[in-house]
Amino acid sequence: MRYRTLGGLRVSAVGLGAMPLSIEGRPDEERALATVHAALDAGVTLLDTADSYHLPGAEPGHNERLVARALATYGGDTSDVLVATKGGRGRPAGDVWTVNGSPRHLKAAAEASRERLGVEAIGLYQLHKPDPAVPFEESVGALRELLDAGTIRLAGVSNADADQIRRAREILGDRLVSVQNRYSPAVRDSEPELRLCADLGLAFLPWSPLGGLSRSSLDGPSRTEGAELFAAFHAVAAERGVSPQQVGLAWLLARSPAIIPIPGASRPHTIRDSAAAADLLLTPEETARLDEATGGGARPAMATKA
């Protein structure tokens, strides 16, 4: 396993997005715990969760409690594992996700997450999504109060644009350490935010980092939207004797030292395969080939000083 830096901490270059273990189609608890344990066995030290990762209308925190149980039942050392959770979204009954970025809600949600995770302080706490009904500075101000109180150790924002990242940085300073936005070979809308994170020395945690590449591998890229794009990843995978998912994650890692992908998994073999991407070094020719397939663009470089 190779490593990257997040808030001054050394974490695995590939993390685990634990969301699939708690939402629709989730596995039974035995397989869910086995999946987290497989991630830890593979050297993964970044686990991403949220209080809203649960079935619609259910009690918040299913995924956080699951992650806590997985760490408690793991036979090895977990002292270097960073658990990142998020607050500010909800899943009431029905097919809907709500947003609540009020300081009162965020502070109560963080305290509840801390108790479910069974820790003195949450390693990384992230504003799940800016709330259009609440001034952004007030939501981020709640993160600052949580930091000052010692409820959380580090702070991040998710689904934020470049201007919001800059404003969060002004409020939190060096205690803002990460941005979690959607980014994948197929979805490059957060390219400006990635460049900004590289300039500021922030970790960029892409959610949904495969962007359909996993589904395309079931029957070949011709059966999935974005067939031409995915075909290049399948071709490189076949030449290297690895999965297209590994190539997709390795390509992300080659984009910028700021990137730490957090692919989801619901089976042990899936996260083992994803974790192996940390050690898959693409050649300059392969990265250029994949860059061209995804629309080109220079790879952002990590600033030497934030």
Coordinates of C-alpha atoms in Angstrom, one line a residue, residues 116-276:
R116 CA -21.9 6.1 17.7
L117 CA -18.3 5.8 16.7
G118 CA -17.2 5.4 20.3
V119 CA -14.4 7.9 20.1
E120 CA -13.3 10.8 22.2
A121 CA -13.0 13.0 19.1
I122 CA -14.0 12.4 15.5
G123 CA -10.9 12.1 13.3
L124 CA -12.3 14.0 10.3
Y125 CA -15.8 15.6 10.3
Q126 CA -17.2 17.0 7.0
L127 CA -20.1 19.3 6.1
H128 CA -22.0 16.8 3.9
K129 CA -23.5 19.5 1.6
P130 CA -23.9 23.3 1.7
D131 CA -27.5 24.2 2.8
P132 CA -28.9 26.9 0.5
A133 CA -31.2 28.0 3.4
V134 CA -28.3 28.6 5.8
P135 CA -25.4 31.1 5.2
F136 CA -22.4 29.0 4.4
E137 CA -20.3 30.8 6.9
E138 CA -22.6 29.8 9.7
S139 CA -22.4 26.1 8.8
V140 CA -18.6 26.3 8.6
G141 CA -18.6 28.3 11.8
A142 CA -20.2 25.3 13.5
L143 CA -17.2 23.2 12.3
R144 CA -14.9 25.7 13.9
E145 CA -16.8 25.5 17.2
L146 CA -16.6 21.7 17.1
L147 CA -12.9 21.9 16.5
D148 CA -12.4 24.4 19.4
A149 CA -14.5 22.1 21.7
G150 CA -12.4 19.1 20.8
T151 CA -15.4 17.1 19.4
I152 CA -13.6 16.8 16.1
R153 CA -9.9 16.8 15.2
L154 CA -10.0 17.9 11.6
A155 CA -12.6 19.4 9.3
G156 CA -13.6 19.1 5.7
V157 CA -16.4 20.1 3.3
S158 CA -18.2 18.0 0.7
N159 CA -20.1 18.9 -2.5
A160 CA -18.5 22.4 -2.4
D161 CA -17.5 24.7 -5.2
A162 CA -14.2 26.6 -5.4
D163 CA -15.6 29.8 -3.8
Q164 CA -17.0 27.9 -0.9
I165 CA -13.7 26.1 -0.4
R166 CA -11.9 29.4 -0.2
R167 CA -14.4 30.8 2.3
A168 CA -14.1 27.7 4.4
R169 CA -10.4 28.1 4.4
E170 CA -10.7 31.7 5.6
I171 CA -12.8 30.5 8.5
L172 CA -11.0 27.3 9.5
G173 CA -7.4 28.0 8.3
D174 CA -5.1 24.9 8.4
R175 CA -7.8 22.9 10.2
L176 CA -9.7 22.6 6.9
V177 CA -7.9 19.5 5.4
S178 CA -10.2 17.9 2.8
V179 CA -12.8 18.4 0.1
Q180 CA -15.1 15.5 -0.9
N181 CA -16.7 16.0 -4.3
R182 CA -17.9 13.8 -7.1
Y183 CA -15.1 13.1 -9.5
S184 CA -14.3 10.2 -11.8
P185 CA -13.1 9.4 -15.4
A186 CA -16.7 10.1 -16.5
V187 CA -17.5 13.1 -14.3
R188 CA -14.9 15.9 -14.3
D189 CA -17.1 18.8 -13.1
S190 CA -14.9 19.3 -10.1
E191 CA -11.7 19.9 -12.0
P192 CA -11.5 23.5 -10.7
E193 CA -12.0 22.3 -7.1
L194 CA -9.3 19.7 -7.6
R195 CA -6.8 22.3 -8.8
L196 CA -7.7 24.5 -5.9
C197 CA -7.1 21.7 -3.4
A198 CA -3.8 21.0 -5.0
D199 CA -2.8 24.6 -4.7
L200 CA -3.9 24.8 -1.0
G201 CA -2.5 21.5 0.0
L202 CA -5.9 20.0 0.8
A203 CA -6.8 16.3 0.3
F204 CA -9.4 15.8 -2.5
L205 CA -11.6 12.7 -1.8
P206 CA -13.5 11.9 -4.9
W207 CA -16.8 10.1 -4.2
S208 CA -18.2 7.7 -6.8
P209 CA -14.6 7.6 -8.2
L210 CA -15.4 4.9 -10.7
G211 CA -18.3 6.7 -12.3
G212 CA -19.9 3.7 -13.9
L213 CA -16.7 1.9 -14.7
S214 CA -17.6 -1.0 -12.3
R215 CA -21.0 -1.5 -14.1
S216 CA -19.3 -1.4 -17.5
S217 CA -17.0 -4.2 -16.5
L218 CA -19.9 -6.6 -16.0
D219 CA -20.6 -7.0 -19.7
G220 CA -17.9 -4.9 -21.4
P221 CA -17.9 -1.2 -22.0
S222 CA -20.2 -1.4 -25.0
R223 CA -23.2 -1.9 -22.8
T224 CA -22.7 1.2 -20.7
E225 CA -23.1 4.9 -21.3
G226 CA -19.7 6.4 -22.0
A227 CA -18.6 3.3 -23.9
E228 CA -15.8 5.0 -25.8
L229 CA -14.3 6.5 -22.6
F230 CA -14.5 3.2 -20.7
A231 CA -13.1 1.2 -23.6
A232 CA -9.7 2.8 -23.0
F233 CA -9.7 1.7 -19.4
H234 CA -10.8 -1.8 -20.3
A235 CA -8.0 -2.0 -22.9
V236 CA -5.3 -0.9 -20.5
A237 CA -6.7 -3.4 -17.9
A238 CA -6.5 -6.3 -20.4
E239 CA -3.0 -5.4 -21.3
R240 CA -1.9 -5.2 -17.7
G241 CA -3.9 -8.2 -16.5
V242 CA -5.8 -6.3 -13.9
S243 CA -9.4 -5.1 -13.5
P244 CA -10.8 -1.9 -15.2
Q245 CA -11.6 -0.6 -11.7
Q246 CA -7.9 -0.8 -10.7
V247 CA -7.0 1.1 -13.8
G248 CA -9.6 3.7 -13.1
L249 CA -8.4 4.3 -9.6
A250 CA -4.7 4.3 -10.6
W251 CA -5.6 6.9 -13.2
L252 CA -7.2 9.1 -10.5
L253 CA -4.1 8.7 -8.3
A254 CA -2.0 9.8 -11.3
R255 CA -4.1 12.9 -11.7
S256 CA -2.8 14.6 -8.6
P257 CA -1.1 13.9 -5.3
A258 CA -4.0 15.6 -3.7
I259 CA -6.4 12.8 -4.7
I260 CA -7.3 10.0 -2.3
P261 CA -10.2 7.9 -3.9
I262 CA -12.8 6.4 -1.6
P263 CA -14.4 3.7 -3.7
G264 CA -17.4 1.9 -2.3
A265 CA -17.5 -1.8 -1.7
S266 CA -20.0 -4.4 -0.3
R267 CA -17.8 -7.5 -0.8
P268 CA -14.3 -8.3 0.5
H269 CA -12.9 -9.1 -2.9
T270 CA -14.1 -5.8 -4.3
I271 CA -12.2 -3.7 -1.8
R272 CA -9.1 -5.9 -2.0
D273 CA -9.1 -5.2 -5.8
S274 CA -9.6 -1.5 -5.3
A275 CA -6.8 -1.3 -2.6
A276 CA -4.4 -3.0 -5.1

